[in-house]
Tab-separated table of C-alpha atoms and ligand atoms in Angstrom:
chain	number	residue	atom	x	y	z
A	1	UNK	CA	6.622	15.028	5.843
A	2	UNK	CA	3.059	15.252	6.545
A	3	UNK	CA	0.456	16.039	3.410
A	4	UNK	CA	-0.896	18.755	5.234
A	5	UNK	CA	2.134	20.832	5.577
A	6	UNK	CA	2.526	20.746	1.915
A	7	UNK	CA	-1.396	21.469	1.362
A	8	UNK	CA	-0.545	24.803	4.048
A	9	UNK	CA	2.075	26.151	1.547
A	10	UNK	CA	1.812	28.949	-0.570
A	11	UNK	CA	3.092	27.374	-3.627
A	12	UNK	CA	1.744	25.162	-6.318
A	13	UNK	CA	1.435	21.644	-5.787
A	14	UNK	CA	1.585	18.934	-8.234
A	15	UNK	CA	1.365	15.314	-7.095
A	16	UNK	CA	1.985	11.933	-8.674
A	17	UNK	CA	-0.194	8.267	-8.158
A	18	UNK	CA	1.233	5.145	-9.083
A	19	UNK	CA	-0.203	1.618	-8.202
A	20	UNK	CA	1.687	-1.321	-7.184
A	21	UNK	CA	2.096	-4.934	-9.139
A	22	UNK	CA	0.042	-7.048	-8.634
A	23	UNK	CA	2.977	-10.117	-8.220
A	24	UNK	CA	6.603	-10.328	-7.546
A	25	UNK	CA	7.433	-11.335	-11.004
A	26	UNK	CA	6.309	-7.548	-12.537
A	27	UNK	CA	7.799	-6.020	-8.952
A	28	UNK	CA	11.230	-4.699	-10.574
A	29	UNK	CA	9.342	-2.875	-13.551
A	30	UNK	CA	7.004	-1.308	-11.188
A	31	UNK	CA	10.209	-0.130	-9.405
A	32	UNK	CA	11.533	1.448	-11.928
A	33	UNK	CA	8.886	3.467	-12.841
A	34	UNK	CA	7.773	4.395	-9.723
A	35	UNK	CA	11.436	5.677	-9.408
A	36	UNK	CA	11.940	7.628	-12.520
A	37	UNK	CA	8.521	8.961	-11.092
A	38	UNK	CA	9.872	10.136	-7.879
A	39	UNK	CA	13.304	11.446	-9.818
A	40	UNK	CA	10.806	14.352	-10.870
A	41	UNK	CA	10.426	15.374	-7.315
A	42	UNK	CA	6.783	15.695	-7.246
A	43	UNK	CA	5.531	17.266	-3.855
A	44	UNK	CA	4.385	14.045	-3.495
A	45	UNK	CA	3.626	10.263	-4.526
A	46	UNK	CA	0.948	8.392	-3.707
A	47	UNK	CA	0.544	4.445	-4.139
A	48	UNK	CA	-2.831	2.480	-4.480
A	49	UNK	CA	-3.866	-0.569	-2.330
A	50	UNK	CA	-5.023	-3.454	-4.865
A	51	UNK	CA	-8.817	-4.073	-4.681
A	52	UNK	CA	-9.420	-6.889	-1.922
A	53	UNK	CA	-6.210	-6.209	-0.133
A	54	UNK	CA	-4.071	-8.941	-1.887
A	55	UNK	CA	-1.241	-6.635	-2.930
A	56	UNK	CA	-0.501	-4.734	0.259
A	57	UNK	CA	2.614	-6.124	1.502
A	58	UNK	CA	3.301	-4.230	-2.125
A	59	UNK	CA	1.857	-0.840	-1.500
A	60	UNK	CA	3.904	-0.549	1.494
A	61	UNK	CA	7.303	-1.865	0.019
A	62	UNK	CA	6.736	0.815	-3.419
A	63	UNK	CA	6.157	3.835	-0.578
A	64	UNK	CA	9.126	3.024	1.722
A	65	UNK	CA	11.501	2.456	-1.468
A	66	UNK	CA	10.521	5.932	-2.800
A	67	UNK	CA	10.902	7.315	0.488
A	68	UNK	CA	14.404	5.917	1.836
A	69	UNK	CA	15.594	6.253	-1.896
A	70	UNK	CA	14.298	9.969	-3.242
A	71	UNK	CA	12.475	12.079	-0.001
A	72	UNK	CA	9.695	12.382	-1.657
A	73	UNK	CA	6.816	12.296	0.803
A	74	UNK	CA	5.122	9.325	0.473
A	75	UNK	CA	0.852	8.694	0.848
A	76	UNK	CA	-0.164	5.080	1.264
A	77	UNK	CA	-3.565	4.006	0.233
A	78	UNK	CA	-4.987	1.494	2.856
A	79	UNK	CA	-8.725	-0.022	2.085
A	80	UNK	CA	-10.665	-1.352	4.849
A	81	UNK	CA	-14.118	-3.754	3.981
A	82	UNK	CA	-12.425	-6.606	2.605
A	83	UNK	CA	-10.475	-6.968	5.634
A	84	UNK	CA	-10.970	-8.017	9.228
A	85	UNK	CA	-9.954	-5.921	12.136
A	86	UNK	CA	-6.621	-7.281	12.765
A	87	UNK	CA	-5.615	-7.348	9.154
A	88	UNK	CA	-5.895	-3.704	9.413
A	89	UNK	CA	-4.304	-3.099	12.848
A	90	UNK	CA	-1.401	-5.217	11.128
A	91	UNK	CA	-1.061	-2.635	8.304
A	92	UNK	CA	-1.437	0.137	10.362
A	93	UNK	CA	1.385	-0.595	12.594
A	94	UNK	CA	3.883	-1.659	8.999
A	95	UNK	CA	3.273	1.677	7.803
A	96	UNK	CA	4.268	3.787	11.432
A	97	UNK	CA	7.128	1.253	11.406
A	98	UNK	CA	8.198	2.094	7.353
A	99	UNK	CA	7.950	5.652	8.698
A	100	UNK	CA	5.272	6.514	6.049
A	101	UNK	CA	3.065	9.263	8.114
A	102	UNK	CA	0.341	9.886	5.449
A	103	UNK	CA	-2.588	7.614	4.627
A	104	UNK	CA	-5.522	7.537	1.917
A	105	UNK	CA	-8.466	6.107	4.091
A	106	UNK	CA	-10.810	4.078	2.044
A	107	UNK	CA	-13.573	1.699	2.080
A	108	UNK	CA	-12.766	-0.187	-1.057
A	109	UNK	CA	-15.002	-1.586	-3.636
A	110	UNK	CA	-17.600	-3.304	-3.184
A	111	UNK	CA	-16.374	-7.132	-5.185
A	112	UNK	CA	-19.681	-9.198	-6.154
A	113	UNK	CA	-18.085	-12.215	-4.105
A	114	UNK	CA	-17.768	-9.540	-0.686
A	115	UNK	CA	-21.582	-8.588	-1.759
A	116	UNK	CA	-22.846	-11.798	-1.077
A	117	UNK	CA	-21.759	-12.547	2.308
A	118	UNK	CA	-23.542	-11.304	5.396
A	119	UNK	CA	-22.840	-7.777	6.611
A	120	UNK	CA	-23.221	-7.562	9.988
A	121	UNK	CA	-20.466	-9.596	9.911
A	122	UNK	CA	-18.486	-7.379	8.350
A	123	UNK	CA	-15.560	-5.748	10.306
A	124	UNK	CA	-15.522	-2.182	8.281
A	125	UNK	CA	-18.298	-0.831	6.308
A	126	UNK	CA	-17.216	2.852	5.451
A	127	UNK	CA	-14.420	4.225	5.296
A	128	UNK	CA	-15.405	6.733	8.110
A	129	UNK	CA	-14.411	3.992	10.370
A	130	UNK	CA	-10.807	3.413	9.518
A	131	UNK	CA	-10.983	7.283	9.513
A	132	UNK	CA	-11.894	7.245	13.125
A	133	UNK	CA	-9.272	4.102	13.871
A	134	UNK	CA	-6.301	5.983	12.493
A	135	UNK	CA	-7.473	9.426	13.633
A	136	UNK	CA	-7.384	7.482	17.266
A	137	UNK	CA	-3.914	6.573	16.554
A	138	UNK	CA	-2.877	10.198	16.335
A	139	UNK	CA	0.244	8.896	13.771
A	140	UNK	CA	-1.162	9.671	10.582
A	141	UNK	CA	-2.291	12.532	8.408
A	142	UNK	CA	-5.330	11.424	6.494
A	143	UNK	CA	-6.693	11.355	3.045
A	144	UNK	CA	-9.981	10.160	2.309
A	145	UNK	CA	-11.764	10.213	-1.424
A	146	UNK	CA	-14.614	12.179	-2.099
A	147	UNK	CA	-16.717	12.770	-5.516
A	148	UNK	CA	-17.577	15.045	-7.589
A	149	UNK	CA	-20.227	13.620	-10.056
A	150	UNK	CA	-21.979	11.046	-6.908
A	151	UNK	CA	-20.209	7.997	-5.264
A	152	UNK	CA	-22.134	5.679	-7.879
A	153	UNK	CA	-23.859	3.886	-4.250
A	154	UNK	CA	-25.223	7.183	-3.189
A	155	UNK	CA	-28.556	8.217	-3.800
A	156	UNK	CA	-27.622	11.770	-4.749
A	157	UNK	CA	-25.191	14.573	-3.882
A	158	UNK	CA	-26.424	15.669	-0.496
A	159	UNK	CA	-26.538	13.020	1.211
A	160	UNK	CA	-22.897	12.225	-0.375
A	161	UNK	CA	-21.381	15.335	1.166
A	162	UNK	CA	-23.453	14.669	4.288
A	163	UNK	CA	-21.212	11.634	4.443
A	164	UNK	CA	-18.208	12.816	3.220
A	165	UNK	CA	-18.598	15.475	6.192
A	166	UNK	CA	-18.807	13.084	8.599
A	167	UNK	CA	-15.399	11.539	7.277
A	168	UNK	CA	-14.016	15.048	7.673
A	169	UNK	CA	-15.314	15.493	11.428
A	170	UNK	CA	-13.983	11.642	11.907
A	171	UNK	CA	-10.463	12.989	11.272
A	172	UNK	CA	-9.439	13.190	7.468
A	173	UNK	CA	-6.958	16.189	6.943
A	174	UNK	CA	-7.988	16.691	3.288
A	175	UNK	CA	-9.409	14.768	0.260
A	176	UNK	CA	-8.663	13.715	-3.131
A	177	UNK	CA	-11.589	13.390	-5.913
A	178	UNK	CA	-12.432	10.864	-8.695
A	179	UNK	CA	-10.921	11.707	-11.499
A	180	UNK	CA	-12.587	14.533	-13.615
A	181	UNK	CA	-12.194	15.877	-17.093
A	182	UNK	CA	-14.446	18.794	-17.091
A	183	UNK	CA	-12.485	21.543	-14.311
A	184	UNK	CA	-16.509	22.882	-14.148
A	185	UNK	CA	-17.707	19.467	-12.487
A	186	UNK	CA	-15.190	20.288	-9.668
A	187	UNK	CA	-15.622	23.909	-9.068
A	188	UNK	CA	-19.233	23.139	-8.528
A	189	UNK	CA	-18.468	20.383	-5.959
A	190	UNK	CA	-15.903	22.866	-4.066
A	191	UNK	CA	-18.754	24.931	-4.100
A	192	UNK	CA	-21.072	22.912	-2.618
A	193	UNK	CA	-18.676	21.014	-0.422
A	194	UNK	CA	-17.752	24.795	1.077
A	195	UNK	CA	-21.464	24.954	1.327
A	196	UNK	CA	-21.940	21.857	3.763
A	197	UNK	CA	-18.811	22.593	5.521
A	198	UNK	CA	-16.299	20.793	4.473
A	199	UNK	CA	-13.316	22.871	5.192
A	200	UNK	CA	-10.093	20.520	4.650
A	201	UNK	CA	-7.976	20.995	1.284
A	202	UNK	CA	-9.374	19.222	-1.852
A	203	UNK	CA	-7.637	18.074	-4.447
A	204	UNK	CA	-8.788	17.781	-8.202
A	205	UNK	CA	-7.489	14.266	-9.738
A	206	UNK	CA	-6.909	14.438	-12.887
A	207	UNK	CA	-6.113	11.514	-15.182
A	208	UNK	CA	-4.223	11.824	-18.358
A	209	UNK	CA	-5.972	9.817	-20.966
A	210	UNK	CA	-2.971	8.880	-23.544
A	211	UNK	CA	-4.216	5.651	-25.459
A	212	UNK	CA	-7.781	5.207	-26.693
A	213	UNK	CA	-8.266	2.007	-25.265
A	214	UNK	CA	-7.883	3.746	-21.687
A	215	UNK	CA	-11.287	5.522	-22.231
A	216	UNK	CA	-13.945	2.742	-21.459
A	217	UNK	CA	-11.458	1.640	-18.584
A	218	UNK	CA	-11.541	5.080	-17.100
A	219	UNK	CA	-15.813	5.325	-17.512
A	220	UNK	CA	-16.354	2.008	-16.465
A	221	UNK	CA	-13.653	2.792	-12.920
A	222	UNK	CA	-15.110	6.197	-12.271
A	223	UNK	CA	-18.412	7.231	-14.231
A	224	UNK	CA	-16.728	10.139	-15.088
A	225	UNK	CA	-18.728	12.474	-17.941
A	226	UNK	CA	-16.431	13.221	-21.262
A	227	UNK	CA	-16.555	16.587	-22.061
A	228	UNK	CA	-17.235	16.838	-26.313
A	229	UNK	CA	-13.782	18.635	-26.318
A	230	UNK	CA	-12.332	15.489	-24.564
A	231	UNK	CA	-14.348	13.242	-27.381
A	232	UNK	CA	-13.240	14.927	-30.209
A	233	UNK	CA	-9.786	14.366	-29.196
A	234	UNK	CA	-10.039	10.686	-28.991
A	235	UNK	CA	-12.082	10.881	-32.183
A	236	UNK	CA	-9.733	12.546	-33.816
A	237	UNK	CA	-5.964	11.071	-32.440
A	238	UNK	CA	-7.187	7.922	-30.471
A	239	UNK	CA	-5.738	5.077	-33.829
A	240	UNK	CA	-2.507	7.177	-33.534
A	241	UNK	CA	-0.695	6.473	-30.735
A	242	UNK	CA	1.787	8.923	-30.882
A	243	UNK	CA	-0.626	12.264	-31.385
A	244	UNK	CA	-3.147	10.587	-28.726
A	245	UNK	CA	-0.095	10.519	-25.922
A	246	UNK	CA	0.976	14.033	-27.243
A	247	UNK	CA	-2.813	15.057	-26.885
A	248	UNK	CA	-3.774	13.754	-23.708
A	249	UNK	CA	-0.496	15.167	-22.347
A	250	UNK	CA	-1.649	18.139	-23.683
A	251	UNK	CA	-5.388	18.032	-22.363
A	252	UNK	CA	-4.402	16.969	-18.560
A	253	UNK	CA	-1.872	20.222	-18.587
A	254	UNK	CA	-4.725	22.449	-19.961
A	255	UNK	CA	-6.331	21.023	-17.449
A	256	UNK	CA	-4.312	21.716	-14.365
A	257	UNK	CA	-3.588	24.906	-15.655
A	258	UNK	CA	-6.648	25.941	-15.314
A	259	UNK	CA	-6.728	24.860	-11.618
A	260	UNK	CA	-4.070	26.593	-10.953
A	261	UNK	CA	-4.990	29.789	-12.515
A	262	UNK	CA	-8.629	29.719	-10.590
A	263	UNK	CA	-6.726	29.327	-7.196
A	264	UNK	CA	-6.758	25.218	-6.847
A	265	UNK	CA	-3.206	25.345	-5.563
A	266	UNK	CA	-2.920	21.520	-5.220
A	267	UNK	CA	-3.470	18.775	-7.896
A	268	UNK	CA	-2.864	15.286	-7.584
A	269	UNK	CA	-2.199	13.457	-11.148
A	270	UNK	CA	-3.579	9.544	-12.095
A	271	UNK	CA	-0.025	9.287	-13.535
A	272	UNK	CA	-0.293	5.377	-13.078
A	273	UNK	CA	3.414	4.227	-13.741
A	274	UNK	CA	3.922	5.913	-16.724
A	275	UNK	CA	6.708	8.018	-16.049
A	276	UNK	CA	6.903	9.462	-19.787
A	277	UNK	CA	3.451	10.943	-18.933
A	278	UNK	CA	4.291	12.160	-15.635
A	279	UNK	CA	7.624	14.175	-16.690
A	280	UNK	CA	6.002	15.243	-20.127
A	281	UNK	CA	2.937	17.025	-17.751
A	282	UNK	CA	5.815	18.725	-15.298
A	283	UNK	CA	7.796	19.995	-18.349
A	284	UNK	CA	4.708	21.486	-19.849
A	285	UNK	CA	4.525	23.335	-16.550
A	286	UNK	CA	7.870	24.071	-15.660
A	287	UNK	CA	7.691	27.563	-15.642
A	288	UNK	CA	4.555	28.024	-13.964
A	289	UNK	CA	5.867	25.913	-11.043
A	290	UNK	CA	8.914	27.711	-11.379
A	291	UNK	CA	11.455	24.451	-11.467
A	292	UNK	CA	12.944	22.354	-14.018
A	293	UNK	CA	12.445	18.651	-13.906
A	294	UNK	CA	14.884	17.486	-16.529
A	295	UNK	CA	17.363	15.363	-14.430
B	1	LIG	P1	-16.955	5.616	1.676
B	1	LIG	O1	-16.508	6.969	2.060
B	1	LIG	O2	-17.204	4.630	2.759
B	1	LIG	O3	-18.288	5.800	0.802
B	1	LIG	C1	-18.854	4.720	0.077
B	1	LIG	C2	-20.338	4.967	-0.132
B	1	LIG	O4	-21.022	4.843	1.102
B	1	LIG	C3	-20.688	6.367	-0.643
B	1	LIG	O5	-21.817	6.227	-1.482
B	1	LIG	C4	-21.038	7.137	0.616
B	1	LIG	O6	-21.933	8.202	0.353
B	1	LIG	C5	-21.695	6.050	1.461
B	1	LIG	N1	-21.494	6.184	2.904
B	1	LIG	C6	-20.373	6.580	3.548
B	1	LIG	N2	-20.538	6.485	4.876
B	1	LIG	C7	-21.797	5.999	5.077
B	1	LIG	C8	-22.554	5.655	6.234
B	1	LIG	N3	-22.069	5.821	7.468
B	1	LIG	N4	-23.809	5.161	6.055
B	1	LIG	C9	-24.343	5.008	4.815
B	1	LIG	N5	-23.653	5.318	3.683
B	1	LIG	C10	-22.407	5.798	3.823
B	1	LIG	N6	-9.913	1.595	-4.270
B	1	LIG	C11	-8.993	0.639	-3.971
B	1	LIG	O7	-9.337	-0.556	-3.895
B	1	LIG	N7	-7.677	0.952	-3.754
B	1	LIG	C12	-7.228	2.241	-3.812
B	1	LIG	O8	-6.029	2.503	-3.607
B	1	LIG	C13	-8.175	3.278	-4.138
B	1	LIG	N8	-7.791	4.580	-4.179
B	1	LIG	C14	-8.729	5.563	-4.427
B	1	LIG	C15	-8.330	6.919	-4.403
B	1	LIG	C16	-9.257	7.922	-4.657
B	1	LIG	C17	-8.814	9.371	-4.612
B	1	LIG	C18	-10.609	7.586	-4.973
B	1	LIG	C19	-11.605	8.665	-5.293
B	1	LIG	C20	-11.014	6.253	-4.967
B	1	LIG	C21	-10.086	5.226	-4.689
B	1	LIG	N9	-10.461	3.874	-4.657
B	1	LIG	C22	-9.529	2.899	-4.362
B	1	LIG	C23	-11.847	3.484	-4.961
B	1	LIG	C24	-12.726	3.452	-3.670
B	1	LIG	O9	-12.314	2.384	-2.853
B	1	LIG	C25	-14.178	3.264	-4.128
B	1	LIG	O10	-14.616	4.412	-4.814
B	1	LIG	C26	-15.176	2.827	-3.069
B	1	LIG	O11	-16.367	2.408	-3.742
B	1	LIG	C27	-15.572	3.908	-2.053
B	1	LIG	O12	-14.534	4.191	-1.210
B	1	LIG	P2	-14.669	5.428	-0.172
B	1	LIG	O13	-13.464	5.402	0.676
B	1	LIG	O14	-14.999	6.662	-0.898
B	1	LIG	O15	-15.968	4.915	0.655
């Protein structure tokens, strides 16, 4: 089933991201968690593509599990500027033949090793044009990633959403943000997105921060601002691990149920591969999604 189609409906949606490993050895534990994941029946899951491309033959073979094994529609992330042309072509026909419809279109990071070599030599630069390549395809519904505290590369907002409209025109069906943990950060950047025309569904990401040591991960990854509300509660529960998962449980629900009750109808969750995390945030909203998701 295509993303879009689940955007379109009426009802809540609450979606799941897990990532796969990053060598056979750790593959069956990444199964399994990915499974109990998709046992929730999330609308849908969506896996990352390790940086540089070196876990992809991964990416594809966590999506196709979850959807042979559980229907749940499945969105593979695909990056583009560490790779050449073909690479990509390769990837782009696994995934039509693995039957997974939906793609997250993105650039990738930028490595310090990639930043030193020539770029006019480069094959892909932005994301727009993988965008355009699987738009010309005509296979795939598309995600691409958008920001709303700045793409740390851009020189300020505008010219970020003049950007991210162009990889809206090029063909991407909606977009997911950067993980936030103040709601206020994102209504403003709806706003403004609205503003420059940007008309495609946007989903919030929020990431569940459960262990204290996740904190200067998630910073350093995203940039993200901490809310004083979000600081106290590491403060106060981050040398307990027990209250700081039953916390940051807590916090990411608040969280999305705030989104929900402003009209965000869609919210995709950082759930990495904890599948604790994942079914303690869909109990919590059980009733306002209207489902159970005990087994
Ligand atoms: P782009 O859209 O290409 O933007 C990158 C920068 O270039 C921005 O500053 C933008 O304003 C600017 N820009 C865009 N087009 C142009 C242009 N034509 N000319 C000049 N400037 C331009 N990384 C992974 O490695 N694997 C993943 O699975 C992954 N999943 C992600 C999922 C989400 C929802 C998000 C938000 C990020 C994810 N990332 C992932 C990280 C992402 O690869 C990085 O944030 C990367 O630095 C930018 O990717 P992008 O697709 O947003 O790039």
């Amino acid at each position: 089933m295509k993303i879009t189609e689940i955007l379109r409906q009426e009802q809540m949606s609450l979606s799941f991201e897990v990532f796969p490993p990053k060598k056979e050895t750790t593959f069956e534990s990444v199964r399994e968690a990915t499974e109990q994941i998709a046992a929730l029946r999330p609308s849908f899951m969506s896996v990352t593509y390790g940086a540089g491309g070196g876990t992809s033959a991964y990416t594809l073979a966590v999506a196709k599990n979850i959807k042979d094994k559980y229907g749940v529609p499945m969105l593979a992330h695909l990056t583009c500027v560490s790779s050449d042309r073909e690479t990509v072509r390769q990837r782009i026909r696994e995934l039509k033949e693995a039957g997974i419809t939906n793609v997250m279109a993105l650039r990738g990071d930028l490595t310090p090793e990639l930043e030193q070599t020539d770029r006019s030599r480069w094959d892909y630069r932005y994301a727009v044009e993988l965008i355009r390549e699987l738009k010309d395809d005509g296979s795939f519904c598309i995600g691409g990633a958008c920001y709303p505290e700045v793409h740390p590369e851009s020189p300020n907002q505008r010219e970020d959403l003049r950007r991210l409209k162009e990889k809206v025109d090029a063909g991407a069906d909606f977009l997911t943000t950067q993980m936030v943990f103040d709601n206020n950060l994102f209504y403003n950047f709806l706003y403004k997105a609205r503003e420059a025309g940007i008309t495609v569904p946007i989903l919030p990401g929020i990431m569940p921060i459960t262990n204290a040591n996740q904190v200067a991960r998630a910073i350093r990854l995203s940039g993200a601002f901490m809310p004083q509300r979000f600081r106290a509660m590491v403060d106060r529960f981050g040398s307990d691990p027990q209250a700081m998962k039953q916390a940051g449980i807590a916090y990411a629900t608040d969280q999305i149920i705030d989104l929900y009750a402003n009209g965000i109808t869609n919210v995709h969750v950082y759930s990495m591969n904890k599948p604790d995390i994942a079914a303690g945030i869909s109990q919590n909203l059980s009733a306002i999604l209207g489902r159970s998701f005990l087994e």
